[in-house]
Coordinates of C-alpha atoms in Angstrom, one line a residue:
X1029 CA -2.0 -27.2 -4.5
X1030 CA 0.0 -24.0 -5.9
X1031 CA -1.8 -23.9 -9.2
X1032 CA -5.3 -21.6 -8.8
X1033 CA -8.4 -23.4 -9.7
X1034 CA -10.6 -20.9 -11.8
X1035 CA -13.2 -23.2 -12.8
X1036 CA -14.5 -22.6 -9.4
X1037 CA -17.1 -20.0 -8.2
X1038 CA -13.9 -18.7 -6.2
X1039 CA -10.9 -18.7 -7.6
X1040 CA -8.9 -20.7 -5.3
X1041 CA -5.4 -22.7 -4.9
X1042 CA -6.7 -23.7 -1.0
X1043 CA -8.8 -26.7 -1.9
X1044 CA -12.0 -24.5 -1.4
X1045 CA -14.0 -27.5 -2.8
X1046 CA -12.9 -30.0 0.0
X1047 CA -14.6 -27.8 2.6
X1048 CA -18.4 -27.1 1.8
X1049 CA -19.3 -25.3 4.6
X1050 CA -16.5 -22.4 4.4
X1051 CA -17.4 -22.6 0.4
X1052 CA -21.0 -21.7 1.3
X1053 CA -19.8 -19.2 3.5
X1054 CA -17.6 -17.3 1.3
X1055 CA -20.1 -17.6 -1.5
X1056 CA -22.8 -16.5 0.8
X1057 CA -19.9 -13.3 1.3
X1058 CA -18.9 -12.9 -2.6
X1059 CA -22.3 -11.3 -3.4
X1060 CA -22.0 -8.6 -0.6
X1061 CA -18.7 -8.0 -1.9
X1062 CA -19.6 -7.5 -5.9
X1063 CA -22.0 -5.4 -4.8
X1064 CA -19.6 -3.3 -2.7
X1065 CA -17.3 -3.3 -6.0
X1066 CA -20.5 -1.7 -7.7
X1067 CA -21.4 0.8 -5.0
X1068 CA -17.3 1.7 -4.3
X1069 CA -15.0 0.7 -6.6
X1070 CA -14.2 2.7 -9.6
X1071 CA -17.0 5.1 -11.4
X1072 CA -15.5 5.1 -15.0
X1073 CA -16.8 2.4 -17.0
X1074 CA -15.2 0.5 -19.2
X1075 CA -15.7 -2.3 -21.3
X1076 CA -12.8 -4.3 -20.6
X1077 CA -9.1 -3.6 -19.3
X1078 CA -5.0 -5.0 -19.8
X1079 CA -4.5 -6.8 -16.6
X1080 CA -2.8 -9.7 -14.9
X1081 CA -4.1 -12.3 -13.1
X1082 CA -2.6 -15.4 -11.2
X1083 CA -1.9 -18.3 -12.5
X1084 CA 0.4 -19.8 -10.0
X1085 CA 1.9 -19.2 -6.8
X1086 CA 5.5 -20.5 -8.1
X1087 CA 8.3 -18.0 -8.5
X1088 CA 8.2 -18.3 -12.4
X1089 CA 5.6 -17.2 -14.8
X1090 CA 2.8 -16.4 -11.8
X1091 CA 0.2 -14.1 -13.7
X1092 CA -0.8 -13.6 -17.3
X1093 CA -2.1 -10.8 -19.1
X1094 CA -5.4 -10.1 -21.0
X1095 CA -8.2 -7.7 -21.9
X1096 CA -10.7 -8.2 -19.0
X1097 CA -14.0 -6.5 -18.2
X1098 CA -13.7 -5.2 -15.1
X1099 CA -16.9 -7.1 -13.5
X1100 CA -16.0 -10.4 -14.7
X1101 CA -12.2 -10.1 -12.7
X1102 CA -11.7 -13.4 -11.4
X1103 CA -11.0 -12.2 -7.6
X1104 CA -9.5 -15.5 -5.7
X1105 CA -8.0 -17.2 -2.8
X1106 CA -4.6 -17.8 -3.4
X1107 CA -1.5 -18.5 -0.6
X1108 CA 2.2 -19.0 -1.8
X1109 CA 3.5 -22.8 -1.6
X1110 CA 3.6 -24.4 1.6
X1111 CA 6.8 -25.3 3.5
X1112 CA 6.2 -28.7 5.2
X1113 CA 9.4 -28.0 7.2
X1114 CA 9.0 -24.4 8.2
X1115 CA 9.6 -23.9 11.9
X1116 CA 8.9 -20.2 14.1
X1117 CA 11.5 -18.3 13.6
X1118 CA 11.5 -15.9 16.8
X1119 CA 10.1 -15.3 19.9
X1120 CA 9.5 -17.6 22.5
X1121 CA 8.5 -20.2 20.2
X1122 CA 11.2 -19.8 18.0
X1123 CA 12.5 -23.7 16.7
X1124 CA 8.8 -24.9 17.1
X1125 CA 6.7 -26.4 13.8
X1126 CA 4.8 -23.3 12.3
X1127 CA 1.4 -23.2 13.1
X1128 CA -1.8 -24.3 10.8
X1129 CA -4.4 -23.9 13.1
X1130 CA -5.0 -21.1 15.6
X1131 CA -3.2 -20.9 19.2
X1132 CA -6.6 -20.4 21.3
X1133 CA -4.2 -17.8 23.6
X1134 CA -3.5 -15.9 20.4
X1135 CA -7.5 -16.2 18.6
X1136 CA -8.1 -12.2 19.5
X1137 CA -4.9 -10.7 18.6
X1138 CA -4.5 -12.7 15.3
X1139 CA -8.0 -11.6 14.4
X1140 CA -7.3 -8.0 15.4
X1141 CA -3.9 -8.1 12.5
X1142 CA -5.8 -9.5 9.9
X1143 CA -8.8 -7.2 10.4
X1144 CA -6.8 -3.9 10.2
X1145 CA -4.7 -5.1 7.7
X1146 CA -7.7 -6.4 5.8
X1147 CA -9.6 -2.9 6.1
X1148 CA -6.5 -1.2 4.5
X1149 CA -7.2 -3.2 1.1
X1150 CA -11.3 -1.8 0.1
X1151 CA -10.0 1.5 2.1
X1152 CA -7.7 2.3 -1.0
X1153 CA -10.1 1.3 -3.6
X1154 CA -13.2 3.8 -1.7
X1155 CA -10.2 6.8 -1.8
X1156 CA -8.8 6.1 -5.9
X1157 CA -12.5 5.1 -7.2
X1158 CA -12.8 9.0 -9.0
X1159 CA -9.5 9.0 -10.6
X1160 CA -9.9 7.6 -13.9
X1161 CA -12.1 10.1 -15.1
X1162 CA -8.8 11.9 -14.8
X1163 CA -5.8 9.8 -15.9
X1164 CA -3.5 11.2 -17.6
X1165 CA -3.4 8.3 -20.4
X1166 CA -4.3 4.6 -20.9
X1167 CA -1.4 3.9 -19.6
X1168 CA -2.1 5.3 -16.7
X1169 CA -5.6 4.3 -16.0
X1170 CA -4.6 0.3 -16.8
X1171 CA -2.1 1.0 -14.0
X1172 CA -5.0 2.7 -11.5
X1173 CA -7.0 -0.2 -12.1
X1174 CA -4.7 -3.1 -11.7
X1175 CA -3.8 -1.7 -8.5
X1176 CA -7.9 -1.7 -7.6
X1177 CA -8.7 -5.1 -8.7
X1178 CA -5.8 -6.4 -6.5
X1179 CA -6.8 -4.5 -3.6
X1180 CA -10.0 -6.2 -3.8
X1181 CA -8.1 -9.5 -4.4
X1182 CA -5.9 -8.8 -1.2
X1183 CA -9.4 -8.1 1.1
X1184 CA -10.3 -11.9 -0.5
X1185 CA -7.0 -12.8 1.1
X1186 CA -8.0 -11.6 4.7
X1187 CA -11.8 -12.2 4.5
X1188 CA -10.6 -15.6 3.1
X1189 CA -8.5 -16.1 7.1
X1190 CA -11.6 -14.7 8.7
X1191 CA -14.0 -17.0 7.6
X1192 CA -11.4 -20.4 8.1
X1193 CA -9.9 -20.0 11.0
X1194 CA -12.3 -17.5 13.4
X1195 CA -15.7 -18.8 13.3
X1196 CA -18.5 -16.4 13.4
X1197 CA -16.5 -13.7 14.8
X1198 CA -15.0 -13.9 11.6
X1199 CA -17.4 -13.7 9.7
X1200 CA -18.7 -10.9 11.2
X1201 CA -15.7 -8.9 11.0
X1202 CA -15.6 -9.8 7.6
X1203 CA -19.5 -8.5 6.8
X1204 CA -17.5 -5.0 9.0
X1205 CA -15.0 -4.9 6.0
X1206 CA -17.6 -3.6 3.4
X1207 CA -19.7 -1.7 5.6
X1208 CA -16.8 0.6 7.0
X1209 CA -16.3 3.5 4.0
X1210 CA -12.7 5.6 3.8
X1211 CA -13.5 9.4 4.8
X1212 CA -17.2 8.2 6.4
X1213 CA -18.2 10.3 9.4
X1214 CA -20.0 7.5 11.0
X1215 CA -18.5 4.4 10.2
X1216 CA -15.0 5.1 8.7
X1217 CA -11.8 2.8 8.3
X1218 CA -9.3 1.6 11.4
X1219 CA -6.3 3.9 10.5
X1220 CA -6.0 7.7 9.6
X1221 CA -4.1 7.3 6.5
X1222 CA -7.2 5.5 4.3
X1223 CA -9.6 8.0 5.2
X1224 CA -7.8 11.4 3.5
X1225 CA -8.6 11.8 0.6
X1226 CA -6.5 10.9 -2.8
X1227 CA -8.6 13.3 -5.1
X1228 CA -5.6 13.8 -8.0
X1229 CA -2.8 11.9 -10.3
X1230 CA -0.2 13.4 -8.1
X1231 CA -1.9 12.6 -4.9
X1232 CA -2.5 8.8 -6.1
X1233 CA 1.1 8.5 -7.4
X1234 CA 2.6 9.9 -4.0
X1235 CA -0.3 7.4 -2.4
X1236 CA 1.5 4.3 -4.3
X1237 CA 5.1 4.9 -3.2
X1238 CA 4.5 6.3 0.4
X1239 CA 1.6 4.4 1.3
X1240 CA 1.7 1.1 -0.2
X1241 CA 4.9 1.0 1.2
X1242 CA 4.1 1.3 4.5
X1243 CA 1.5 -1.9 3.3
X1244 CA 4.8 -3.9 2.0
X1245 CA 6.4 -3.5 5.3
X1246 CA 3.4 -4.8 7.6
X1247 CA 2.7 -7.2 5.0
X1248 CA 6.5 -8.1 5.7
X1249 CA 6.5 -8.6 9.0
X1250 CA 3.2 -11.0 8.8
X1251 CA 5.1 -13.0 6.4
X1252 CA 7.1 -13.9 9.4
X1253 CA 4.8 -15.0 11.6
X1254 CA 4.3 -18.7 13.4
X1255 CA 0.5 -18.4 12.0
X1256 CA 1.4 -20.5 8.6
X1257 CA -1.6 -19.5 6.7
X1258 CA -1.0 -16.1 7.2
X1259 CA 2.5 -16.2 6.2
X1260 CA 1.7 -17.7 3.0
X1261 CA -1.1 -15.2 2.3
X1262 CA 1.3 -12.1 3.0
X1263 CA 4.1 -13.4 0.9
X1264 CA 1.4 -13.9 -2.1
X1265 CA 0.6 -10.8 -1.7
X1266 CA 4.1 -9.0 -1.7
X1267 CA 4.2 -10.0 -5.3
X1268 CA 0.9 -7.8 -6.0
X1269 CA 2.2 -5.3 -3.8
X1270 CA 5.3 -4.8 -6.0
X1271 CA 3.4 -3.6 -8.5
X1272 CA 1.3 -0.9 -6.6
X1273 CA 4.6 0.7 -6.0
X1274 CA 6.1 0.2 -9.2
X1275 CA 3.2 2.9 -10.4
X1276 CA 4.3 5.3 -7.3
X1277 CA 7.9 5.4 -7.9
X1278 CA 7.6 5.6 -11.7
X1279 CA 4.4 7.6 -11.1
X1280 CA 7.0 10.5 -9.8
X1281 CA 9.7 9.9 -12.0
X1282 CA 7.8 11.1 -14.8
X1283 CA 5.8 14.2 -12.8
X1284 CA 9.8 15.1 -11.7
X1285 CA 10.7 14.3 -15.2
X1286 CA 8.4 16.8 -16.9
X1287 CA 8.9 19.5 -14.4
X1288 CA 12.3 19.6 -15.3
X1289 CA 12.0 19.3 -19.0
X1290 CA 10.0 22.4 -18.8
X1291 CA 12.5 24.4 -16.3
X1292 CA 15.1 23.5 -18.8
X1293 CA 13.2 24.9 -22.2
X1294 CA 11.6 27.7 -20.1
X1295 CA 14.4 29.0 -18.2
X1296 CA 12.4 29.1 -15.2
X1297 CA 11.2 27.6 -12.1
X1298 CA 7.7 29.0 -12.8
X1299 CA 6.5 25.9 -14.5
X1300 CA 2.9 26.5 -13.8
X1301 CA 2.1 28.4 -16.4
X1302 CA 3.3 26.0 -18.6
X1303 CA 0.9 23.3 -17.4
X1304 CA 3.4 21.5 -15.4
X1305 CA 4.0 20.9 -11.2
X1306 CA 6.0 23.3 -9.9
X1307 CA 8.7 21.3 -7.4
X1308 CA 7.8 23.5 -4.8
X1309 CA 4.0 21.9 -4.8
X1310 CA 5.6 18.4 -5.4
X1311 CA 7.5 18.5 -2.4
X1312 CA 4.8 19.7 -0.6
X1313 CA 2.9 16.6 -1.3
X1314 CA 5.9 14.7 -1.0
X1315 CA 5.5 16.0 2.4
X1316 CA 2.0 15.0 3.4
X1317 CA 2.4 11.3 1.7
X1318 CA 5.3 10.7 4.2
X1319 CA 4.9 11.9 7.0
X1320 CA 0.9 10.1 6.8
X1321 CA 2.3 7.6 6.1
X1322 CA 5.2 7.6 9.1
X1323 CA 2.1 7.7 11.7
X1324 CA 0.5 4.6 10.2
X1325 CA 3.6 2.3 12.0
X1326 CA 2.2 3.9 15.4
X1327 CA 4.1 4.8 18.4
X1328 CA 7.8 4.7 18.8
X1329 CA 7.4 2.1 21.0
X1330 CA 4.5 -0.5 22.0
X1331 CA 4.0 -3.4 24.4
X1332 CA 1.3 -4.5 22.1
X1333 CA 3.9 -5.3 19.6
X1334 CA 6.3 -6.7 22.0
X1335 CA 3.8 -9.4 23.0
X1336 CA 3.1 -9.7 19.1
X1337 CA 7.1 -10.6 18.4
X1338 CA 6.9 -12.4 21.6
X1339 CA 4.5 -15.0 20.7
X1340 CA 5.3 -15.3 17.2
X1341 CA 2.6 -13.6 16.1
X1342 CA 4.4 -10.7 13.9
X1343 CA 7.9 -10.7 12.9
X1344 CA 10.6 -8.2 12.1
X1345 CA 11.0 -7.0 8.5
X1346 CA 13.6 -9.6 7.0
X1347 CA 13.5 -11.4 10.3
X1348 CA 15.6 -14.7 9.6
X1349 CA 18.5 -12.2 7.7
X1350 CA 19.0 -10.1 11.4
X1351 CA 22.1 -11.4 13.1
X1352 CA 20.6 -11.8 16.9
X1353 CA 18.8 -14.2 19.0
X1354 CA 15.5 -13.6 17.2
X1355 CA 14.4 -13.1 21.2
X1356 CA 15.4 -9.4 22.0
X1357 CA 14.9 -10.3 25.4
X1358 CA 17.8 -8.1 26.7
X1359 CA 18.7 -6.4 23.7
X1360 CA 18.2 -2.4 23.2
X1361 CA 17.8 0.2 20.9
X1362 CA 17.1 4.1 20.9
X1363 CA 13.9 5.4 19.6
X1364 CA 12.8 9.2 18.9
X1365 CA 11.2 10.8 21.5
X1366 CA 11.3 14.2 23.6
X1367 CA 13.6 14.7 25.8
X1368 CA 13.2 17.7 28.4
X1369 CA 11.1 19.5 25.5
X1370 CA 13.2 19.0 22.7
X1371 CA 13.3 16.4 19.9
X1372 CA 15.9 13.8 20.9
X1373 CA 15.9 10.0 21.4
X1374 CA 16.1 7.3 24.5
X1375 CA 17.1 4.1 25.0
X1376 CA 14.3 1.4 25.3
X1377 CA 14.0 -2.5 25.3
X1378 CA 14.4 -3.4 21.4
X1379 CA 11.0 -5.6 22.2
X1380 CA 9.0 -2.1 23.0
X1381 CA 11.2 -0.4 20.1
X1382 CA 10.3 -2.9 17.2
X1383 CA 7.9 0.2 15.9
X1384 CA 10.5 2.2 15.5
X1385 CA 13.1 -0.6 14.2
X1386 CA 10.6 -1.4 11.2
X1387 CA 9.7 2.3 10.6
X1388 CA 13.7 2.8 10.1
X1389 CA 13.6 -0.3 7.2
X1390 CA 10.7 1.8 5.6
X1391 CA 12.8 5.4 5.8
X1392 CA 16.1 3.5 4.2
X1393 CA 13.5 2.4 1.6
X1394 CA 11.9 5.9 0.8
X1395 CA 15.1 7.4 0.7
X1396 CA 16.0 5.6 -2.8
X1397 CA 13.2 7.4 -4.6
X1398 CA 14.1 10.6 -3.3
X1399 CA 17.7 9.2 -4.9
X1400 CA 16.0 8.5 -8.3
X1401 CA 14.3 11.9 -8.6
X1402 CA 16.9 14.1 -7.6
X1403 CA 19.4 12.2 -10.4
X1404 CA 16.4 13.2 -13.1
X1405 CA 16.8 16.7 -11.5
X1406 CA 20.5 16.3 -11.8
X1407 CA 20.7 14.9 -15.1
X1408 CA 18.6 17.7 -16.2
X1409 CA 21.3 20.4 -15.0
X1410 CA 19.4 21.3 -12.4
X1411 CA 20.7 23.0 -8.7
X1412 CA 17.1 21.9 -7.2
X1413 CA 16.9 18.9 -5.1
X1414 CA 13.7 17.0 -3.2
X1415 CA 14.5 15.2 0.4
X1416 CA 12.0 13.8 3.2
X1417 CA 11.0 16.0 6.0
X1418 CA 12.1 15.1 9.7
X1419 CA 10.3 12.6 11.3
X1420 CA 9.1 15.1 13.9
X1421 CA 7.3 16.9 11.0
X1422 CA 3.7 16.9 10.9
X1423 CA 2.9 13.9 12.7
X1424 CA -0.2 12.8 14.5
X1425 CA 0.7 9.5 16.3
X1426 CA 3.8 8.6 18.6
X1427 CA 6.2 10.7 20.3
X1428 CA 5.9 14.2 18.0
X1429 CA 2.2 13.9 17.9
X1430 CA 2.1 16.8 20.7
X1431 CA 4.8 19.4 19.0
X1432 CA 5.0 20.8 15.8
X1433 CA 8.4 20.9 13.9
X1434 CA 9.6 22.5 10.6
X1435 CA 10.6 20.2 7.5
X1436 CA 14.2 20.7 9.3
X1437 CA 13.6 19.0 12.6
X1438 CA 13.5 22.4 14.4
X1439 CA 10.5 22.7 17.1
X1440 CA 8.2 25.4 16.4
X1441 CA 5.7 27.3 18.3
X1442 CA 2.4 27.4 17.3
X1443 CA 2.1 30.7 15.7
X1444 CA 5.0 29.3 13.5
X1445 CA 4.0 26.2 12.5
X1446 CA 0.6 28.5 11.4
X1447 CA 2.5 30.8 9.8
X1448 CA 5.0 28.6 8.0
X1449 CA 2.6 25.3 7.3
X1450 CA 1.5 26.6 3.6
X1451 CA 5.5 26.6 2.7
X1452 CA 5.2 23.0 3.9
X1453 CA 1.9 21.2 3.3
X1454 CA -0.3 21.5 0.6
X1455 CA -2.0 24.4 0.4
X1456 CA -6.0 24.6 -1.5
X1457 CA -4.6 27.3 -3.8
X1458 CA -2.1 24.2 -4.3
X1459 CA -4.5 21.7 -4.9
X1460 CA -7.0 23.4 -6.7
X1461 CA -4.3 24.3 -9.2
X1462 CA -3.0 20.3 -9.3
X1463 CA -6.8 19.5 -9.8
X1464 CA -6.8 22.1 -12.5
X1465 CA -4.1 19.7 -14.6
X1466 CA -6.0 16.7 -14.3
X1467 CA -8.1 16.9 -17.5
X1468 CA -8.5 13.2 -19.0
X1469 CA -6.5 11.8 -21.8
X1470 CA -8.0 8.9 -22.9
X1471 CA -6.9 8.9 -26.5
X1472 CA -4.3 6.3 -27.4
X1473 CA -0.7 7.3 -27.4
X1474 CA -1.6 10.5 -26.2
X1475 CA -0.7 11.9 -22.6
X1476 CA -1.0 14.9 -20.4
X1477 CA 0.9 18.0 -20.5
X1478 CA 2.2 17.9 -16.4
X1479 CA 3.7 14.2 -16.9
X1480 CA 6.6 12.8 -19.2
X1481 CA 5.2 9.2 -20.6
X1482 CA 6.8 5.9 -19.2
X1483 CA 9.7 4.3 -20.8
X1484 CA 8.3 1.2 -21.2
X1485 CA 5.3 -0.1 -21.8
X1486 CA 3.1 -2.8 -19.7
X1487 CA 4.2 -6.5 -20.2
X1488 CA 6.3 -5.7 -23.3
X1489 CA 3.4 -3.8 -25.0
X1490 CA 4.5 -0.2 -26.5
X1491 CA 3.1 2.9 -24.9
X1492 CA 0.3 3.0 -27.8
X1493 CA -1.1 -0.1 -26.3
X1494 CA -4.6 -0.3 -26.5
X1495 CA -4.4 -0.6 -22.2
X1496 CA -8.3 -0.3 -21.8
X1497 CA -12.1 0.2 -24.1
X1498 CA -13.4 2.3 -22.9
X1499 CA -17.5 2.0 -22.4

């Protein structure tokens, strides 16, 4: 089946309706999580909003777009087309049949993935659930909550695993998903990154590129794996994801964009004044985002995740496009790391390094935004330029996680990471002055002062588009 069936409960193309006892089960769930969607999800109301929604898994025409009220958004199961001939592509099951049911060796560590990467998906609706009391425009604030509803949508996809293929372990680590909250002293979510705070426009838009990105990259290298089911649910999901980052990237063009219009007209780099970010404070975040968001791929190198390739449990990014064995057994590769004190690198098995391998596809990848904002910047006749911090920079996780280093790569002491952080990271003078900006504009056609409005509208709709009715 590739075409979704929404005259079910639960939207489904999995043939839900064949199997009564997982459709009990996920019905029995669906409450829990509508009431979750109530409690944490977002706090404007509305009456009804612009969005997408599948249609079909296929590569052609997969959603279509409509005014829906947010409660009535058909969440669903949905996994892309099925390859009857698809065979493991690495590790030491590499030429085998993909599998459809669960290796029993592999039941614990397969769970573990689709946990964290399931906890990820609420985590980023509980941090963005303020923001559209503050969005900039309609525009805007369709975008926020198109991202939301397929966040929820993409926590159907991994509850959706839990419940089929784990048993009551999976259910219960499915019930876990809605009771962990992002930022929660007591019970809060698996990784660092989804429990800071995203508590402005600018913070949300450099959230979208950094962050989701890091999400398209593990969701890239579950694609891969021998675990069919999952593989089809990532790759579904890449096609939401797209999206997510789409708002980032364009979310920044436009802050960068009207930054510079008003250094041009103003003659200044003292934008503030003026009601715009000052490129000093974007960088700053710019900062933060990545460097969050370079921890979340872990340590530079990891036996856990050379099992993981090992047993076909989790891919490379682009796995069947790398010209190798697809077995790493004696292959190598150097990986940050400190050497005698200083920030260097080593050489380690490429099977320990595969951290560090997929965190280098995801630095490649950031490295074009920073392309498109400094030819805005450019364009604009500016000298001023934005770039990405060192990968020693502000990190909490792997090899750097002990030192602290300057944008530049150069060690510091303590005293001098104290006394040069608030030229680095945002500052609360900083952020209370970014909060200060974030006065709603939810008037049609009209948009805030700090940010330049998109090009193009959603779906071929102008800019004026009546996005979302407000309640």
């Amino acid at each position: 089946m590739t075409t979704p069936d929404y005259a079910e409960k639960i939207p489904n193309n999995v043939g839900l309706r064949e199997d009564r006892r997982l459709q009990r089960a996920l019905e029995s769930w669906q409450p829990d999580f509508l009431n979750w969607w109530e409690g944490m999800g977002p706090t404007l109301p509305v009456q009804d909003v612009y969005l997408r929604t599948a249609v079909n898994v296929g590569r052609e025409g997969w959603a279509q777009f409509g005014h829906v009220p947010m409660k009535d958004y058909r969440w669903g199961i949905f996994l892309a087309e099925r390859d009857g001939d698809r065979r493991i592509a690495f590790g030491s099951h590499k030429g085998e049949p993909a599998w459809q049911k669960v290796p029993g060796e592999y039941r614990a560590e397969l769970q573990r993935l689709i946990v964290i990467q399931g906890d990820t998906e609420p985590a980023s609706v509980e941090q963005q659930r303020n923001l559209g009391a503050t969005a900039p425009s309609l525009y805007d604030l369709r975008n926020l909550f198109q991202v939301n509803v397929e966040e929820g949508r993409h926590l159907w996809a991994m509850v959706y695993l839990l419940h089929a293929y784990f048993g009551r372990e999976g259910r219960e680590e499915a019930e876990e998903l809605l009771h962990r909250n992002s930022g929660s002293q007591d019970a809060p979510r698996i990784l660092g990154a989804f429990n800071e705070e995203t508590p402005d426009w600018l913070s949300f838009f450099m959230f979208t590129y950094f962050t989701d990105r890091d999400g398209k990259y593990q969701l890239g290298t579950l694609k891969e794996s021998a675990f069919d089911p999952l593989s089809r649910t990532c790759e579904f999901m890449l096609k939401e994801e797209a999206h997510h980052m789409f708002v980032g990237t364009t979310g920044i063009d436009r802050v960068v964009e009207r930054t510079a219009q008003v250094m041009v007209e103003r003659d200044t780099d003292e934008v503030a004044a003026y009601g715009a970010i000052p490129l000093a404070i974007i960088q700053k975040y710019l900062n933060f985002h990545y460097s969050v968001s370079l921890d979340l791929f872990g340590g530079e190198t990891s036996t856990n995740v050379a099992n993981y390739y090992t047993a076909g449990l989790k891919g490379r990014w682009l796995e069947e496009r790398r010209k190798d064995d697809h077995l790493l057994a004696s292959d190598a590769i150097m990986v940050d790391a400190l050497v005698e004190g200083s920030i260097g690198s080593v050489e380690v098995s490429a099977l320990t390094g595969l951290n560090t391998d997929l965190r280098r596809e995801y630095i490649s990848d950031c490295a074009g935004g920073l392309k498109r904002w400094n030819r805005i910047l450019d364009e604009a006749g500016l000298a001023q330029r934005l770039y990405l911090p060192h990968v020693a920079f502000n990190r909490k996780v792997g090899a750097f996680s002990g030192i602290e280093a300057s944008p530049s790569g150069e060690k510091l002491s303590a005293a001098e990471w104290e006394s040069g952080k608030g030229q680095w990271l945002p500052t609360d003078t900083d952020k209370t002055f970014v909060r200060s900006l974030m006065q709603p504009v939810h008037e049609r056609g009209k948009i805030a002062a700090w940010v330049a409005p998109p090009r193009n509208g959603i779906n071929g709709q102008p800019f004026d588009y009546d996005y979302v009715h407000l309640a």
